[in-house]
Each structure stands twice: as C-alpha cells, then as structure tokens.
C-alpha cells in the first residue's frame, strides 16, 4: 500500500459515491422531498454540518454513502439520527417521500445510478482528448517501435495526457540515440512502446502524423457510445458467469484498491479509464433488485404501482434484512476472491 495509491483510491471511489448520492439529492430536492441527511460513508459520524433541515456528514466506513429522505425508512447500514431531535413532519405533509407522486419517487431513486452512468460517459469522453496517430512513415523510429495509425498517444516520457504540440516538442527535445518511452492506447489497452531515436538525425524524428483532440460534441458522443458499450459488455460477462460459461470473477474493496493503485502507476489516462468503468459497475450493481440497493427500492415502487398500494412496512423491513445479508455475503465472497488472487 502506497500513499499515492491510497490517495488515488479515495479520490476515485469518493467521486463515484459523491456523484451517485448527488443524483438522489438533486432530484429529491427538485421533487419537493425534504432531505434529512446527505452522507458519504456508513457507520458512526466523523464530521457533520447542519444547513437548515439537512445534515451533511462524513461517516467512518468510506465504502458507500446515502441520502436520508423524510418519511423514507432508513437502511440498516445508514443508522438513524444520532441527535434524536429532528422535528417530525405531519403524516400528510407533501415533503414526505411517500406522499410524492410515484413517478417522482422512482425518479429520485433512479437518479443515483443515472448519475454514475452520466459520469462514466464524461470520463470516457475525456479519453478522446489525447492526439491520434494518422500516419506512420515506413522504416521510421515510430514504425520500428510498433506504433500504428489509430493509436492514441496518452503519455510520452514523463508527460501524461499530452497534446499533439507537446508530443512534437518532446520529440524535438530528445537527444539522438535516446530511447523515448511512448504509451499509446489501442483497443482499450495501454501499451508501452520504447522508441529509439535515430543516432544520426539531430533535432528528433518520430515519423508520425497526428491530429489533435476531437471537438467537444464528438468527444461527448464518443464517450456516451463507449459507456453504452461498456455497460453491455459487463452485462454479457455477468450473464456468462451466471450461466457457468465463465469463471466467477468479482472484485471487492481489496481488489478495487489494487486496480486503482495499478492504474495510478500508469498515469492519469489509465486512472480516468478505470474510474469510468467503475462508475458503470456501480450503476449496474445499484440497479440489482436487492432491498438495500436502489434496485430494491425501485422494485418496491413497482409493486406499489401493480398492487395500487404500498408494500406493508413489516414486509419491507424483512426484505431489507434479507437483502443486507445477501449483500454482505457477496462482499465477503468478493473479498475472499481478492485475497486469493493477491496470495
């Protein structure tokens, strides 16, 4: 464990959780629901600020977060109000979650995963910023190193996420006979291709022609397409695992930390790509129909629409306990697989 790896994990995972809960928060407020607490983490409160009727808190276990809405029963992971002095609203008050129209409640719940998918699209769009190789001169240092048309230059020497102009400048600054490390992105993978500069050609010669980053609309469109493709691929992999056609391969906090640390060591480009994939994963996981997840709440609301009345509180509570047990079992399995891989 390194300090830089730990910092990268906190930033990546914290951003994912922040955007997820921000989705719930913004749609709840727009729907007129009173938000009692906006929390990052679970368990005992570490820091807490009260702004009006909403508390903003950081809790001890940084493996998630929640938004506590007025009139919506808390998950066992969240805990109740420590102060115990919150003013209660009347049962018929429109600011209570269950007094809002069904579509507003469903939108509030679905907003969390939606924000993760949206953030994934934005992060994927950022990956279109590096310059793209259009042409490689035959016999050039770039060709001998294995650089191909279509490669995106994501790092050159110590310079990460370079522009086309800065790539040219790095090449011009290279000494004759020097080996210049060039990282390129190809087919979703980052490759290190050491380029040996020509010994008898001062001034630096790489032998490629590049074009700069895509315009913003094209980059955003490409990021959205990449997000959709990534979502579909994850669903297909899960289906193959459930069907026994592929070995079970899930990652828990230990595995995610290892992936983040490895991506951080390869540079900002790899870290952004991993953060995008993790957002897609979290969005999909939260849509699973487990009562402690967003998908479980959506299932409750769907049953309410079908039955024309809410599910009885005791059934909801029992389902939440069962869902929590299943979720903890999945986390323990993922952690076991993480430790076995590391061992």
PDB file of C-alpha atoms in Angstrom, residues 53-272:
ATOM      1  CA  UNK A  53     -33.064  20.949   7.902  1.00  0.00           C
ATOM      2  CA  UNK A  54     -30.368  18.980   6.040  1.00  0.00           C
ATOM      3  CA  UNK A  55     -27.267  17.491   7.686  1.00  0.00           C
ATOM      4  CA  UNK A  56     -24.142  16.906   5.572  1.00  0.00           C
ATOM      5  CA  UNK A  57     -21.946  14.230   7.110  1.00  0.00           C
ATOM      6  CA  UNK A  58     -18.898  12.051   6.618  1.00  0.00           C
ATOM      7  CA  UNK A  59     -19.111   8.634   8.313  1.00  0.00           C
ATOM      8  CA  UNK A  60     -16.472   6.175   9.461  1.00  0.00           C
ATOM      9  CA  UNK A  61     -16.725   3.450   6.778  1.00  0.00           C
ATOM     10  CA  UNK A  62     -15.938   5.041   3.385  1.00  0.00           C
ATOM     11  CA  UNK A  63     -17.469   2.235   1.318  1.00  0.00           C
ATOM     12  CA  UNK A  64     -20.576   3.973   0.062  1.00  0.00           C
ATOM     13  CA  UNK A  65     -22.972   6.682   1.136  1.00  0.00           C
ATOM     14  CA  UNK A  66     -26.650   7.545   1.372  1.00  0.00           C
ATOM     15  CA  UNK A  67     -29.256  10.297   1.248  1.00  0.00           C
ATOM     16  CA  UNK A  68     -31.822  10.059   4.057  1.00  0.00           C
ATOM     17  CA  UNK A  69     -35.212  11.348   2.960  1.00  0.00           C
ATOM     18  CA  UNK A  70     -38.072  12.428   5.180  1.00  0.00           C
ATOM     19  CA  UNK A  71     -40.590   9.609   5.509  1.00  0.00           C
ATOM     20  CA  UNK A  72     -38.356   7.001   3.883  1.00  0.00           C
ATOM     21  CA  UNK A  73     -37.281   4.209   6.207  1.00  0.00           C
ATOM     22  CA  UNK A  74     -33.524   4.048   6.718  1.00  0.00           C
ATOM     23  CA  UNK A  75     -31.417   1.134   5.584  1.00  0.00           C
ATOM     24  CA  UNK A  76     -29.773  -0.842   8.415  1.00  0.00           C
ATOM     25  CA  UNK A  77     -26.443   0.365   7.001  1.00  0.00           C
ATOM     26  CA  UNK A  78     -27.348   4.019   7.408  1.00  0.00           C
ATOM     27  CA  UNK A  79     -28.475   4.179  11.006  1.00  0.00           C
ATOM     28  CA  UNK A  80     -30.878   6.724  12.391  1.00  0.00           C
ATOM     29  CA  UNK A  81     -30.470  10.233  13.663  1.00  0.00           C
ATOM     30  CA  UNK A  82     -27.918  10.438  16.458  1.00  0.00           C
ATOM     31  CA  UNK A  83     -29.270  13.704  17.788  1.00  0.00           C
ATOM     32  CA  UNK A  84     -32.821  12.404  18.079  1.00  0.00           C
ATOM     33  CA  UNK A  85     -34.129  15.988  17.948  1.00  0.00           C
ATOM     34  CA  UNK A  86     -35.293  16.257  14.352  1.00  0.00           C
ATOM     35  CA  UNK A  87     -38.719  17.884  14.010  1.00  0.00           C
ATOM     36  CA  UNK A  88     -41.174  15.371  12.577  1.00  0.00           C
ATOM     37  CA  UNK A  89     -43.479  16.352   9.738  1.00  0.00           C
ATOM     38  CA  UNK A  90     -47.176  15.544   9.802  1.00  0.00           C
ATOM     39  CA  UNK A  91     -48.079  12.224   8.097  1.00  0.00           C
ATOM     40  CA  UNK A  92     -49.814  14.053   5.265  1.00  0.00           C
ATOM     41  CA  UNK A  93     -47.056  16.626   4.662  1.00  0.00           C
ATOM     42  CA  UNK A  94     -46.169  16.701   0.925  1.00  0.00           C
ATOM     43  CA  UNK A  95     -42.452  16.924   1.795  1.00  0.00           C
ATOM     44  CA  UNK A  96     -42.507  13.311   2.983  1.00  0.00           C
ATOM     45  CA  UNK A  97     -41.124  10.882   0.399  1.00  0.00           C
ATOM     46  CA  UNK A  98     -44.133   8.553   0.297  1.00  0.00           C
ATOM     47  CA  UNK A  99     -46.519  11.481  -0.229  1.00  0.00           C
ATOM     48  CA  UNK A 100     -44.927  12.399  -3.551  1.00  0.00           C
ATOM     49  CA  UNK A 101     -46.300  11.040  -6.853  1.00  0.00           C
ATOM     50  CA  UNK A 102     -44.994   7.599  -7.760  1.00  0.00           C
ATOM     51  CA  UNK A 103     -43.037   8.824 -10.806  1.00  0.00           C
ATOM     52  CA  UNK A 104     -41.194  11.392  -8.691  1.00  0.00           C
ATOM     53  CA  UNK A 105     -40.225   8.740  -6.152  1.00  0.00           C
ATOM     54  CA  UNK A 106     -38.983   6.414  -8.884  1.00  0.00           C
ATOM     55  CA  UNK A 107     -37.031   9.271 -10.479  1.00  0.00           C
ATOM     56  CA  UNK A 108     -35.417  10.098  -7.127  1.00  0.00           C
ATOM     57  CA  UNK A 109     -34.267   6.507  -6.646  1.00  0.00           C
ATOM     58  CA  UNK A 110     -33.111   6.020 -10.245  1.00  0.00           C
ATOM     59  CA  UNK A 111     -31.147   9.292 -10.246  1.00  0.00           C
ATOM     60  CA  UNK A 112     -28.223   7.746  -8.337  1.00  0.00           C
ATOM     61  CA  UNK A 113     -27.315   5.059 -10.887  1.00  0.00           C
ATOM     62  CA  UNK A 114     -28.123   7.501 -13.710  1.00  0.00           C
ATOM     63  CA  UNK A 115     -25.506   9.928 -12.382  1.00  0.00           C
ATOM     64  CA  UNK A 116     -22.908   7.142 -12.366  1.00  0.00           C
ATOM     65  CA  UNK A 117     -23.676   6.314 -15.999  1.00  0.00           C
ATOM     66  CA  UNK A 118     -23.522  10.032 -16.866  1.00  0.00           C
ATOM     67  CA  UNK A 119     -20.185  10.441 -15.078  1.00  0.00           C
ATOM     68  CA  UNK A 120     -18.853   7.358 -16.882  1.00  0.00           C
ATOM     69  CA  UNK A 121     -19.806   8.954 -20.215  1.00  0.00           C
ATOM     70  CA  UNK A 122     -17.999  12.173 -19.294  1.00  0.00           C
ATOM     71  CA  UNK A 123     -14.886  10.293 -18.189  1.00  0.00           C
ATOM     72  CA  UNK A 124     -14.886   8.196 -21.363  1.00  0.00           C
ATOM     73  CA  UNK A 125     -15.188  11.442 -23.345  1.00  0.00           C
ATOM     74  CA  UNK A 126     -12.020  12.682 -21.647  1.00  0.00           C
ATOM     75  CA  UNK A 127     -10.184   9.696 -23.123  1.00  0.00           C
ATOM     76  CA  UNK A 128     -10.723  11.137 -26.603  1.00  0.00           C
ATOM     77  CA  UNK A 129      -8.552  14.146 -25.750  1.00  0.00           C
ATOM     78  CA  UNK A 130      -5.087  12.613 -26.483  1.00  0.00           C
ATOM     79  CA  UNK A 131      -3.775  13.094 -30.044  1.00  0.00           C
ATOM     80  CA  UNK A 132      -4.387  10.311 -32.554  1.00  0.00           C
ATOM     81  CA  UNK A 133      -1.784   8.919 -34.950  1.00  0.00           C
ATOM     82  CA  UNK A 134      -2.981   9.330 -38.561  1.00  0.00           C
ATOM     83  CA  UNK A 135       0.036   8.046 -40.481  1.00  0.00           C
ATOM     84  CA  UNK A 136       3.310   6.268 -39.674  1.00  0.00           C
ATOM     85  CA  UNK A 137       6.268   6.613 -42.061  1.00  0.00           C
ATOM     86  CA  UNK A 138       7.675   3.225 -43.132  1.00  0.00           C
ATOM     87  CA  UNK A 139      11.037   2.490 -41.520  1.00  0.00           C
ATOM     88  CA  UNK A 140      10.705   5.395 -39.069  1.00  0.00           C
ATOM     89  CA  UNK A 141      11.502   5.087 -35.340  1.00  0.00           C
ATOM     90  CA  UNK A 142       7.744   5.001 -34.659  1.00  0.00           C
ATOM     91  CA  UNK A 143       7.193   2.176 -37.144  1.00  0.00           C
ATOM     92  CA  UNK A 144      10.112   0.168 -35.738  1.00  0.00           C
ATOM     93  CA  UNK A 145       8.681   0.599 -32.221  1.00  0.00           C
ATOM     94  CA  UNK A 146       5.275  -0.733 -33.298  1.00  0.00           C
ATOM     95  CA  UNK A 147       3.242   2.482 -33.336  1.00  0.00           C
ATOM     96  CA  UNK A 148       0.265   2.188 -35.703  1.00  0.00           C
ATOM     97  CA  UNK A 149      -2.301   4.533 -37.284  1.00  0.00           C
ATOM     98  CA  UNK A 150      -5.246   4.950 -34.920  1.00  0.00           C
ATOM     99  CA  UNK A 151      -3.097   4.780 -31.771  1.00  0.00           C
ATOM    100  CA  UNK A 152      -3.775   7.489 -29.200  1.00  0.00           C
ATOM    101  CA  UNK A 153      -0.654   8.896 -27.545  1.00  0.00           C
ATOM    102  CA  UNK A 154      -1.551   9.042 -23.861  1.00  0.00           C
ATOM    103  CA  UNK A 155       1.915   9.569 -22.432  1.00  0.00           C
ATOM    104  CA  UNK A 156       5.375  10.348 -23.743  1.00  0.00           C
ATOM    105  CA  UNK A 157       8.346  10.306 -21.391  1.00  0.00           C
ATOM    106  CA  UNK A 158       7.233  11.921 -18.135  1.00  0.00           C
ATOM    107  CA  UNK A 159       4.443  13.858 -19.823  1.00  0.00           C
ATOM    108  CA  UNK A 160       0.986  12.308 -19.285  1.00  0.00           C
ATOM    109  CA  UNK A 161      -2.112  13.186 -21.375  1.00  0.00           C
ATOM    110  CA  UNK A 162      -0.113  15.216 -23.922  1.00  0.00           C
ATOM    111  CA  UNK A 163      -1.402  17.363 -26.767  1.00  0.00           C
ATOM    112  CA  UNK A 164      -0.127  16.921 -30.322  1.00  0.00           C
ATOM    113  CA  UNK A 165       2.013  20.050 -29.953  1.00  0.00           C
ATOM    114  CA  UNK A 166       3.620  18.815 -26.744  1.00  0.00           C
ATOM    115  CA  UNK A 167       4.330  15.415 -28.320  1.00  0.00           C
ATOM    116  CA  UNK A 168       6.213  17.165 -31.119  1.00  0.00           C
ATOM    117  CA  UNK A 169       8.093  19.280 -28.583  1.00  0.00           C
ATOM    118  CA  UNK A 170       9.099  16.186 -26.580  1.00  0.00           C
ATOM    119  CA  UNK A 171      10.388  14.525 -29.755  1.00  0.00           C
ATOM    120  CA  UNK A 172      12.341  17.609 -30.769  1.00  0.00           C
ATOM    121  CA  UNK A 173      13.924  17.797 -27.311  1.00  0.00           C
ATOM    122  CA  UNK A 174      15.033  14.144 -27.461  1.00  0.00           C
ATOM    123  CA  UNK A 175      18.746  13.500 -27.980  1.00  0.00           C
ATOM    124  CA  UNK A 176      19.985  11.416 -30.935  1.00  0.00           C
ATOM    125  CA  UNK A 177      20.174   7.764 -29.958  1.00  0.00           C
ATOM    126  CA  UNK A 178      17.962   8.301 -26.890  1.00  0.00           C
ATOM    127  CA  UNK A 179      15.130   5.863 -26.142  1.00  0.00           C
ATOM    128  CA  UNK A 180      11.846   7.710 -25.699  1.00  0.00           C
ATOM    129  CA  UNK A 181       9.073   5.878 -23.840  1.00  0.00           C
ATOM    130  CA  UNK A 182       5.741   6.317 -25.624  1.00  0.00           C
ATOM    131  CA  UNK A 183       2.462   4.981 -24.173  1.00  0.00           C
ATOM    132  CA  UNK A 184      -0.375   4.505 -26.650  1.00  0.00           C
ATOM    133  CA  UNK A 185      -3.987   3.436 -26.219  1.00  0.00           C
ATOM    134  CA  UNK A 186      -5.123   0.732 -28.651  1.00  0.00           C
ATOM    135  CA  UNK A 187      -8.283  -1.414 -28.499  1.00  0.00           C
ATOM    136  CA  UNK A 188      -8.976  -0.305 -24.936  1.00  0.00           C
ATOM    137  CA  UNK A 189      -5.496  -1.239 -23.697  1.00  0.00           C
ATOM    138  CA  UNK A 190      -2.496   0.976 -22.900  1.00  0.00           C
ATOM    139  CA  UNK A 191       0.833  -0.204 -24.379  1.00  0.00           C
ATOM    140  CA  UNK A 192       4.361   0.998 -23.638  1.00  0.00           C
ATOM    141  CA  UNK A 193       6.382   1.267 -26.875  1.00  0.00           C
ATOM    142  CA  UNK A 194      10.012   2.380 -26.381  1.00  0.00           C
ATOM    143  CA  UNK A 195      11.095   4.433 -29.425  1.00  0.00           C
ATOM    144  CA  UNK A 196      14.807   4.654 -30.173  1.00  0.00           C
ATOM    145  CA  UNK A 197      15.603   7.991 -31.791  1.00  0.00           C
ATOM    146  CA  UNK A 198      17.896   7.936 -34.823  1.00  0.00           C
ATOM    147  CA  UNK A 199      21.524   8.443 -33.825  1.00  0.00           C
ATOM    148  CA  UNK A 200      22.475  10.340 -36.971  1.00  0.00           C
ATOM    149  CA  UNK A 201      19.488  12.685 -37.119  1.00  0.00           C
ATOM    150  CA  UNK A 202      19.658  15.655 -34.727  1.00  0.00           C
ATOM    151  CA  UNK A 203      16.501  17.522 -33.832  1.00  0.00           C
ATOM    152  CA  UNK A 204      14.363  14.446 -33.225  1.00  0.00           C
ATOM    153  CA  UNK A 205      12.317  12.465 -35.730  1.00  0.00           C
ATOM    154  CA  UNK A 206       9.415  10.194 -34.771  1.00  0.00           C
ATOM    155  CA  UNK A 207       7.891   9.561 -38.182  1.00  0.00           C
ATOM    156  CA  UNK A 208       4.181  10.068 -37.480  1.00  0.00           C
ATOM    157  CA  UNK A 209       1.475  12.498 -38.427  1.00  0.00           C
ATOM    158  CA  UNK A 210      -1.140  13.219 -35.757  1.00  0.00           C
ATOM    159  CA  UNK A 211      -4.331  15.166 -35.359  1.00  0.00           C
ATOM    160  CA  UNK A 212      -5.426  16.824 -32.159  1.00  0.00           C
ATOM    161  CA  UNK A 213      -8.333  16.068 -29.844  1.00  0.00           C
ATOM    162  CA  UNK A 214     -11.860  15.657 -31.115  1.00  0.00           C
ATOM    163  CA  UNK A 215     -14.297  18.584 -30.857  1.00  0.00           C
ATOM    164  CA  UNK A 216     -16.287  18.555 -27.623  1.00  0.00           C
ATOM    165  CA  UNK A 217     -19.594  17.327 -29.146  1.00  0.00           C
ATOM    166  CA  UNK A 218     -17.807  14.460 -30.905  1.00  0.00           C
ATOM    167  CA  UNK A 219     -15.889  13.581 -27.739  1.00  0.00           C
ATOM    168  CA  UNK A 220     -19.096  13.562 -25.667  1.00  0.00           C
ATOM    169  CA  UNK A 221     -20.846  11.409 -28.260  1.00  0.00           C
ATOM    170  CA  UNK A 222     -17.899   9.011 -28.305  1.00  0.00           C
ATOM    171  CA  UNK A 223     -17.909   8.912 -24.502  1.00  0.00           C
ATOM    172  CA  UNK A 224     -21.630   8.085 -24.445  1.00  0.00           C
ATOM    173  CA  UNK A 225     -21.167   5.297 -27.004  1.00  0.00           C
ATOM    174  CA  UNK A 226     -18.246   3.922 -25.003  1.00  0.00           C
ATOM    175  CA  UNK A 227     -20.355   3.977 -21.822  1.00  0.00           C
ATOM    176  CA  UNK A 228     -23.186   2.061 -23.528  1.00  0.00           C
ATOM    177  CA  UNK A 229     -20.751  -0.480 -24.985  1.00  0.00           C
ATOM    178  CA  UNK A 230     -19.063  -0.944 -21.606  1.00  0.00           C
ATOM    179  CA  UNK A 231     -22.433  -1.442 -19.907  1.00  0.00           C
ATOM    180  CA  UNK A 232     -23.437  -4.061 -22.445  1.00  0.00           C
ATOM    181  CA  UNK A 233     -20.136  -5.898 -22.126  1.00  0.00           C
ATOM    182  CA  UNK A 234     -20.399  -6.056 -18.318  1.00  0.00           C
ATOM    183  CA  UNK A 235     -23.957  -7.417 -18.588  1.00  0.00           C
ATOM    184  CA  UNK A 236     -22.775 -10.072 -21.060  1.00  0.00           C
ATOM    185  CA  UNK A 237     -19.893 -11.104 -18.782  1.00  0.00           C
ATOM    186  CA  UNK A 238     -22.233 -11.411 -15.784  1.00  0.00           C
ATOM    187  CA  UNK A 239     -24.662 -13.474 -17.857  1.00  0.00           C
ATOM    188  CA  UNK A 240     -21.842 -15.830 -18.869  1.00  0.00           C
ATOM    189  CA  UNK A 241     -20.753 -16.203 -15.224  1.00  0.00           C
ATOM    190  CA  UNK A 242     -24.307 -16.918 -14.076  1.00  0.00           C
ATOM    191  CA  UNK A 243     -24.670 -19.449 -16.883  1.00  0.00           C
ATOM    192  CA  UNK A 244     -21.472 -21.227 -15.874  1.00  0.00           C
ATOM    193  CA  UNK A 245     -19.757 -20.385 -19.169  1.00  0.00           C
ATOM    194  CA  UNK A 246     -17.170 -18.206 -17.455  1.00  0.00           C
ATOM    195  CA  UNK A 247     -15.370 -18.445 -14.113  1.00  0.00           C
ATOM    196  CA  UNK A 248     -16.711 -16.288 -11.280  1.00  0.00           C
ATOM    197  CA  UNK A 249     -14.653 -13.110 -11.215  1.00  0.00           C
ATOM    198  CA  UNK A 250     -15.826 -10.344  -8.894  1.00  0.00           C
ATOM    199  CA  UNK A 251     -13.781  -7.732  -7.058  1.00  0.00           C
ATOM    200  CA  UNK A 252     -14.326  -6.308  -3.589  1.00  0.00           C
ATOM    201  CA  UNK A 253     -12.697  -3.316  -1.885  1.00  0.00           C
ATOM    202  CA  UNK A 254      -9.269  -5.003  -1.787  1.00  0.00           C
ATOM    203  CA  UNK A 255      -9.387  -5.865  -5.483  1.00  0.00           C
ATOM    204  CA  UNK A 256     -10.665  -2.419  -6.447  1.00  0.00           C
ATOM    205  CA  UNK A 257      -7.873  -0.796  -4.434  1.00  0.00           C
ATOM    206  CA  UNK A 258      -5.289  -2.934  -6.243  1.00  0.00           C
ATOM    207  CA  UNK A 259      -6.740  -1.985  -9.632  1.00  0.00           C
ATOM    208  CA  UNK A 260      -6.769   1.716  -8.754  1.00  0.00           C
ATOM    209  CA  UNK A 261      -3.179   1.586  -7.490  1.00  0.00           C
ATOM    210  CA  UNK A 262      -2.013  -0.162 -10.659  1.00  0.00           C
ATOM    211  CA  UNK A 263      -3.902   2.295 -12.901  1.00  0.00           C
ATOM    212  CA  UNK A 264      -2.490   5.269 -10.969  1.00  0.00           C
ATOM    213  CA  UNK A 265       1.042   3.964 -11.506  1.00  0.00           C
ATOM    214  CA  UNK A 266       0.441   4.004 -15.284  1.00  0.00           C
ATOM    215  CA  UNK A 267      -0.709   7.614 -15.351  1.00  0.00           C
ATOM    216  CA  UNK A 268      -3.805   9.807 -15.427  1.00  0.00           C
ATOM    217  CA  UNK A 269      -5.162   8.305 -18.656  1.00  0.00           C
ATOM    218  CA  UNK A 270      -5.377   4.791 -17.225  1.00  0.00           C
ATOM    219  CA  UNK A 271      -6.844   6.068 -13.953  1.00  0.00           C
ATOM    220  CA  UNK A 272      -9.595   8.005 -15.752  1.00  0.00           C
TER     221      UNK A 272
END
